[in-house]
PDB file of C-alpha atoms in Angstrom:
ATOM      1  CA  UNK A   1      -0.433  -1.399  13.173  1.00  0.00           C
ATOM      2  CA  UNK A   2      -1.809  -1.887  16.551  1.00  0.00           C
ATOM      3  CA  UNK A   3      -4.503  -4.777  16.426  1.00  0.00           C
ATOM      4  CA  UNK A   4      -6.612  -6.075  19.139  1.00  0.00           C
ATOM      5  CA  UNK A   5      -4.923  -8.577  21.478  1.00  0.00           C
ATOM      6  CA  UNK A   6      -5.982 -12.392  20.899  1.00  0.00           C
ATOM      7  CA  UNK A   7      -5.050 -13.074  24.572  1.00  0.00           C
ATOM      8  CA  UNK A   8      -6.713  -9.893  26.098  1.00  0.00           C
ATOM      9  CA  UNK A   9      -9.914 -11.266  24.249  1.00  0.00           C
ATOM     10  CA  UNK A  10      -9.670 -14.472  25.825  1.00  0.00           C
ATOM     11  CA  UNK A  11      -8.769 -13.246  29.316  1.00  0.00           C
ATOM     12  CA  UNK A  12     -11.926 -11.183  29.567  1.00  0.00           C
ATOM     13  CA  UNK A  13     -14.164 -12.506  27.455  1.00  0.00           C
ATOM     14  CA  UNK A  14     -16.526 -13.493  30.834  1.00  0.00           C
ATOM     15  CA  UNK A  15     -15.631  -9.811  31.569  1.00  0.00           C
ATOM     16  CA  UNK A  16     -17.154  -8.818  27.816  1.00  0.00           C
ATOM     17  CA  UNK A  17     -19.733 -11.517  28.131  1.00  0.00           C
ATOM     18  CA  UNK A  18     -21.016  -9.899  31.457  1.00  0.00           C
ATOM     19  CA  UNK A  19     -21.193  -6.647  29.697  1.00  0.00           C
ATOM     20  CA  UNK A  20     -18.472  -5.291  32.474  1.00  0.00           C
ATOM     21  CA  UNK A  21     -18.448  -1.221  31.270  1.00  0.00           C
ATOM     22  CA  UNK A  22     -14.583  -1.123  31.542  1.00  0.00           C
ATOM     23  CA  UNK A  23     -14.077  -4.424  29.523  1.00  0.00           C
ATOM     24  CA  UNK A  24     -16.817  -3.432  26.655  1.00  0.00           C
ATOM     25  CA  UNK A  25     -15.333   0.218  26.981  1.00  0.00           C
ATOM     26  CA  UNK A  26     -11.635  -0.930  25.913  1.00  0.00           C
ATOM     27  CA  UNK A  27     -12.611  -3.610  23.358  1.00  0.00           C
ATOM     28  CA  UNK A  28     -14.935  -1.108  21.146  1.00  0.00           C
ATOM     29  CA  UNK A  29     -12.106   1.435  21.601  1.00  0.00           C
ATOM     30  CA  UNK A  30      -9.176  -0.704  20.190  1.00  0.00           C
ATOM     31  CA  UNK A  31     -11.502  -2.066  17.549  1.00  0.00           C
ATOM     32  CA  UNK A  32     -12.511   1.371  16.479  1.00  0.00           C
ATOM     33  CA  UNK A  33      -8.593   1.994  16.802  1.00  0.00           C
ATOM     34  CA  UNK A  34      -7.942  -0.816  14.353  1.00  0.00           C
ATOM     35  CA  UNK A  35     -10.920   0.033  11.908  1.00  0.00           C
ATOM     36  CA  UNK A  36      -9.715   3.531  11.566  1.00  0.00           C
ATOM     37  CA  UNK A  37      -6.332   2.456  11.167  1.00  0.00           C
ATOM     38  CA  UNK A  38      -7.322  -0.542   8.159  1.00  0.00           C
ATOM     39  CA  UNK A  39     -10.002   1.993   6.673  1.00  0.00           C
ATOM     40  CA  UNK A  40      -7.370   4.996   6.788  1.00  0.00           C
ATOM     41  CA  UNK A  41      -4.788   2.419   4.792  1.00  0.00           C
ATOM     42  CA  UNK A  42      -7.268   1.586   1.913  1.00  0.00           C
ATOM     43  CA  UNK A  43      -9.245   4.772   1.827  1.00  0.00           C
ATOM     44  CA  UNK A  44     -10.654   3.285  -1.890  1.00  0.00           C
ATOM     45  CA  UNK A  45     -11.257  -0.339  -0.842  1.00  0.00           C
ATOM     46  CA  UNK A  46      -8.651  -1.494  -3.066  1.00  0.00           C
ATOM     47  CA  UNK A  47      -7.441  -4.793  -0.673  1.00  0.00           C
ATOM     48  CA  UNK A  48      -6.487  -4.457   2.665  1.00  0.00           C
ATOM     49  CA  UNK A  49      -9.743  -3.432   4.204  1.00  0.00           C
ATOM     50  CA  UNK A  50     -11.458  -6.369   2.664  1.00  0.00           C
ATOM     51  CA  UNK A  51      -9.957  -8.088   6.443  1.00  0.00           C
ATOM     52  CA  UNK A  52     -12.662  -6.283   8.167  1.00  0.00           C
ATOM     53  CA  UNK A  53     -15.078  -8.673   6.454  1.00  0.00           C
ATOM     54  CA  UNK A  54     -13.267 -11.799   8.400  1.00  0.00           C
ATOM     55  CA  UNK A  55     -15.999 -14.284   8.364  1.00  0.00           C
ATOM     56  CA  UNK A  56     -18.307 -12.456   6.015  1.00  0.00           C
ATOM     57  CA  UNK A  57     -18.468 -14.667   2.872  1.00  0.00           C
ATOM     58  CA  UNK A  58     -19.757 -17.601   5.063  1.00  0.00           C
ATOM     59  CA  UNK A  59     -21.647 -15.480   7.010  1.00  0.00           C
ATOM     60  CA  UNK A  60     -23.619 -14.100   4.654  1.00  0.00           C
ATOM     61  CA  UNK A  61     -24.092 -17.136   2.443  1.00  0.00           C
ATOM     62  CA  UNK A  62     -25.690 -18.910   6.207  1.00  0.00           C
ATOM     63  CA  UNK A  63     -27.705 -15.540   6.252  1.00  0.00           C
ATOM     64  CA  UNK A  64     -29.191 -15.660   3.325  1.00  0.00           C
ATOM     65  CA  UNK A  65     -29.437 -19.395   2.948  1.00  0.00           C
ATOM     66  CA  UNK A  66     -31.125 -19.633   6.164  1.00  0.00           C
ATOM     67  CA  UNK A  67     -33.616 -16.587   5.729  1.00  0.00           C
ATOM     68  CA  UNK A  68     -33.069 -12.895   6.728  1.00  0.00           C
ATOM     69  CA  UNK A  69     -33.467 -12.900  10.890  1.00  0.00           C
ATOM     70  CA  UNK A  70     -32.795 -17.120  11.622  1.00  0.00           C
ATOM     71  CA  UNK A  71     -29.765 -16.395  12.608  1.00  0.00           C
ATOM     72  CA  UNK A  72     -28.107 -13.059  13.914  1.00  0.00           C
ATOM     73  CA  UNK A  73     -25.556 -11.167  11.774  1.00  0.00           C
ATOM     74  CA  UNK A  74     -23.334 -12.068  14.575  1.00  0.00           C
ATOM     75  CA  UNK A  75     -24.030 -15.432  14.900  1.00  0.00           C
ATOM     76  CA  UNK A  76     -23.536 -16.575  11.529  1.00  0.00           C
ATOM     77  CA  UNK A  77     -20.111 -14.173  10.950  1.00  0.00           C
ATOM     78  CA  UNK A  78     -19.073 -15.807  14.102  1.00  0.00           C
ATOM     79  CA  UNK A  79     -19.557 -18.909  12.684  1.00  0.00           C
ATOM     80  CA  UNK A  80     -18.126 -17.492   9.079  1.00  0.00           C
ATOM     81  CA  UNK A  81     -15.202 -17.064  11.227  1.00  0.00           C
ATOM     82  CA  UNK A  82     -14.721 -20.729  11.965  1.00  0.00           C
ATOM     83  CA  UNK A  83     -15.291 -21.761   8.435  1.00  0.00           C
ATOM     84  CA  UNK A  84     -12.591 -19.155   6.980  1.00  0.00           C
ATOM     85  CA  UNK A  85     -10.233 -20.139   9.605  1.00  0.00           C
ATOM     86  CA  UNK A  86     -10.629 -24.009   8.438  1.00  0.00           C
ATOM     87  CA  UNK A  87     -10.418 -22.524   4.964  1.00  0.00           C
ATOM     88  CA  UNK A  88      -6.905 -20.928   6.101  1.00  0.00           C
ATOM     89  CA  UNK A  89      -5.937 -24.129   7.483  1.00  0.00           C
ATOM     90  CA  UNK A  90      -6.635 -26.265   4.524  1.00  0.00           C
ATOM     91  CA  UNK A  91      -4.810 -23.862   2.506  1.00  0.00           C
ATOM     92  CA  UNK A  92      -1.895 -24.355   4.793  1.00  0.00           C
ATOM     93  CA  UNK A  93      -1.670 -21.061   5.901  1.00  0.00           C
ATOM     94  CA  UNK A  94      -2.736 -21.315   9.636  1.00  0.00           C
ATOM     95  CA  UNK A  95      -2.128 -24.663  12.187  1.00  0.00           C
ATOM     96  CA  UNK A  96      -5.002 -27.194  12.969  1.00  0.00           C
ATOM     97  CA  UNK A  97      -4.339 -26.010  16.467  1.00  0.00           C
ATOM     98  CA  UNK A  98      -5.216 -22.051  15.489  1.00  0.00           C
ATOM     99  CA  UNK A  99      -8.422 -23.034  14.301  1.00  0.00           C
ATOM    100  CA  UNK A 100      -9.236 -24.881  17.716  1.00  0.00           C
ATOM    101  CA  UNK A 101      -8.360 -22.213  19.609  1.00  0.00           C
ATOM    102  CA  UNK A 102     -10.495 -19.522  17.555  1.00  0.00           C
ATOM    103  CA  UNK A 103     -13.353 -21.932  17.509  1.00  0.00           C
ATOM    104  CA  UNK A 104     -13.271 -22.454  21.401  1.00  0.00           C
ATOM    105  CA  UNK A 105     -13.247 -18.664  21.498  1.00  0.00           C
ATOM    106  CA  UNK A 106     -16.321 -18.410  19.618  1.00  0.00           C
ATOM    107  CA  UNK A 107     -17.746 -20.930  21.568  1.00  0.00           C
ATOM    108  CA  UNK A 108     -17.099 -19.138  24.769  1.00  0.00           C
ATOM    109  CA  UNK A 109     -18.832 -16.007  23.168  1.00  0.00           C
ATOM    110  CA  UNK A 110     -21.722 -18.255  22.883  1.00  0.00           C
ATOM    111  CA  UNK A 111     -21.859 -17.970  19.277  1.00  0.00           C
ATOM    112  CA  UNK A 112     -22.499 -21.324  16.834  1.00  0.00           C
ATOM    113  CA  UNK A 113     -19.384 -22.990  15.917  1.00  0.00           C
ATOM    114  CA  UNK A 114     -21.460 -25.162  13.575  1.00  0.00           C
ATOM    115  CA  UNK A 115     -22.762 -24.179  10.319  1.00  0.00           C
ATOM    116  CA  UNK A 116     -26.513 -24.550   9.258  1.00  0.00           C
ATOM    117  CA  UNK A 117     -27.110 -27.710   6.471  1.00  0.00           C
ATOM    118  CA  UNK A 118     -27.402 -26.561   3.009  1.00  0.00           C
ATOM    119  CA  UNK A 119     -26.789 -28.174  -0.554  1.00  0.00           C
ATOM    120  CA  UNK A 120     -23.610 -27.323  -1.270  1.00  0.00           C
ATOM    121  CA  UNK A 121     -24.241 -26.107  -4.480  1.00  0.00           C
ATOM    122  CA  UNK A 122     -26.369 -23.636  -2.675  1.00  0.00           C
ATOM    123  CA  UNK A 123     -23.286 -22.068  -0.771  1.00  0.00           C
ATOM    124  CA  UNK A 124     -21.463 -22.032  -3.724  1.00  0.00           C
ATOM    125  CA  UNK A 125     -24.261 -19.946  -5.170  1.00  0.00           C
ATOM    126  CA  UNK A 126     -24.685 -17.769  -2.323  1.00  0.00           C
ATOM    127  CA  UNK A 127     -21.067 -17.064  -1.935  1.00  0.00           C
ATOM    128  CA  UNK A 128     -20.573 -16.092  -5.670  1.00  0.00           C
ATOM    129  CA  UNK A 129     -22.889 -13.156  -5.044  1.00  0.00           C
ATOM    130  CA  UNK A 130     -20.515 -11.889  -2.358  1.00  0.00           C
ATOM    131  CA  UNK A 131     -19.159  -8.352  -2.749  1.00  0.00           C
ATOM    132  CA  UNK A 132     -15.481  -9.384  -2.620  1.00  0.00           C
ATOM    133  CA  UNK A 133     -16.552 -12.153  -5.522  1.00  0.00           C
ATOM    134  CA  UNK A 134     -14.611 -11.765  -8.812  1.00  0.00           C
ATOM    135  CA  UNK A 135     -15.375 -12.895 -12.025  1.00  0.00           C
ATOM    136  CA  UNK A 136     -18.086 -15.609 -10.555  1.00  0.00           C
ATOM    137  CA  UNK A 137     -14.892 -16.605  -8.498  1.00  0.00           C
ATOM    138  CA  UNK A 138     -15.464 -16.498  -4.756  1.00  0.00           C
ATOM    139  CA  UNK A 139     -12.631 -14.851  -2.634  1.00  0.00           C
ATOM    140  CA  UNK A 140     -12.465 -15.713   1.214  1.00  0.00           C
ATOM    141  CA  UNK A 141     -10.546 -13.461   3.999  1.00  0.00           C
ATOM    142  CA  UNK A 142      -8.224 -16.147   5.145  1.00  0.00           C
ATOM    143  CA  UNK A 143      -5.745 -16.033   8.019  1.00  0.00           C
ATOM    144  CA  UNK A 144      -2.228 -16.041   6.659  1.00  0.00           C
ATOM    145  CA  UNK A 145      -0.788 -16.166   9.932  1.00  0.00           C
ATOM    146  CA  UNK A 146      -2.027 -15.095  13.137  1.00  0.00           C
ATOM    147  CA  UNK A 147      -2.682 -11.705  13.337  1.00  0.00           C
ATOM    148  CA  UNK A 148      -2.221 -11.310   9.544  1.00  0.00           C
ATOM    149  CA  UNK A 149      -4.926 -11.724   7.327  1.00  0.00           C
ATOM    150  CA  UNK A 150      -5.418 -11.442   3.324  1.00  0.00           C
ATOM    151  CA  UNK A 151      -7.915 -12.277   0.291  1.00  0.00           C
ATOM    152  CA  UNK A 152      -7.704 -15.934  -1.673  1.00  0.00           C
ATOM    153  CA  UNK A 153      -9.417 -17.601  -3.872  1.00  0.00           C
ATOM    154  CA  UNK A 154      -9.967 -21.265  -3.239  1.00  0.00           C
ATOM    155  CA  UNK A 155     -10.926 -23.982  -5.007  1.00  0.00           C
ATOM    156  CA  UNK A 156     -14.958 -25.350  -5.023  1.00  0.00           C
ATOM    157  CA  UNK A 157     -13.817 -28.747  -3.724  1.00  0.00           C
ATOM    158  CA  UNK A 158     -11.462 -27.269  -0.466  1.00  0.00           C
ATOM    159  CA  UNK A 159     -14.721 -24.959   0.429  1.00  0.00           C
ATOM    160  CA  UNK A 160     -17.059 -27.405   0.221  1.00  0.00           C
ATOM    161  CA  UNK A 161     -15.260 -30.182   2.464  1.00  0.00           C
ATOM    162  CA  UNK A 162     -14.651 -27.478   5.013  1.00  0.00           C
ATOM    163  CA  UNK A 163     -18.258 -26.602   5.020  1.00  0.00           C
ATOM    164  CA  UNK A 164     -19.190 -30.535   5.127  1.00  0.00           C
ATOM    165  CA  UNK A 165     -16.652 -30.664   8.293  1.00  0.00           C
ATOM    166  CA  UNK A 166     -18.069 -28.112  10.024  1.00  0.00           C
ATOM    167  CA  UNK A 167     -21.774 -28.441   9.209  1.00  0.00           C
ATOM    168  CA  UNK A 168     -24.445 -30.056  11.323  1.00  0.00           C
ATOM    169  CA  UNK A 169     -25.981 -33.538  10.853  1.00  0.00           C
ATOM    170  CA  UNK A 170     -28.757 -32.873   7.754  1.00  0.00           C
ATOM    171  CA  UNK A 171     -31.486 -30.979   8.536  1.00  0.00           C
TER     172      UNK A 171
END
């Protein structure tokens, strides 16, 4: 599978930022190119597309949590995305030193790195409702290694003190 190239995304991200037609042209086109390519491998939804939600499970929980519109679907999946890859790296699947690097790069998007305060038991409850949830069981896209992802469960305590880490001071 062809995937989109961590290091072309962080050698033109001012390019992308600066909405440079060529840059913007090639990125939608390889992610299209990758979509079709997941989506055409799990035409039923049956696990492997479940990657294109990267990010989600947070994302949505800060979505909701926050109210509809307080923060972009962008913004919080970006931030999702910094949360899951902590996730991956407290399940030992990724290195401390991926999850700097993907949080700098969503940092140089200009997206928040931080996520919004909320009781924890909140989260929990806003993550159970998630579409990739199981059983009441929450299931995370996690980084297995970089450049492959997959779907894990993980335990209450290892989400919440990777939320706490990456949460701002109380609100």
């Amino acid at each position: 599978m062809a995937r989109l190239d961590r290091c072309w995304i962080e050698a033109h991200l001012a390019a992308l930022r600066a909405c440079d037609r060529d840059a913007l042209a090639h990125a939608v086109q390889r992610s299209c190119e990758i979509k079709a390519w997941v989506v055409g491998q799990d035409e039923r939804e049956s696990g492997l597309r479940a990657i294109l939600n990267f990010g989600h499970t947070f994302g949505h929980a800060i979505e909701a949590g926050q109210g509809y519109g307080a923060w972009l679907h962008g913004e919080a999946v970006g931030c999702g995305m910094v949360l899951a890859a902590a996730l991956s790296a407290e399940l030992g699947l990724v290195s401390a030193e991926f999850v700097v690097r993907l949080t700098r790069l969503i940092e140089r998007a200009g997206l928040p790195t931080r996520a919004p305060r909320m009781a924890g038991e909140r989260w929990l409850e806003l993550m159970r409702v998630d579409k990739k949830a199981e059983a009441g069981q929450i299931r995370f896209v996690v980084i297995e290694s970089p450049g492959r992802a997959g779907l894990r469960a993980a335990p209450d305590e290892t989400v919440l003190g990777v939320i706490e880490r990456h949460s701002d001071a109380a609100a």
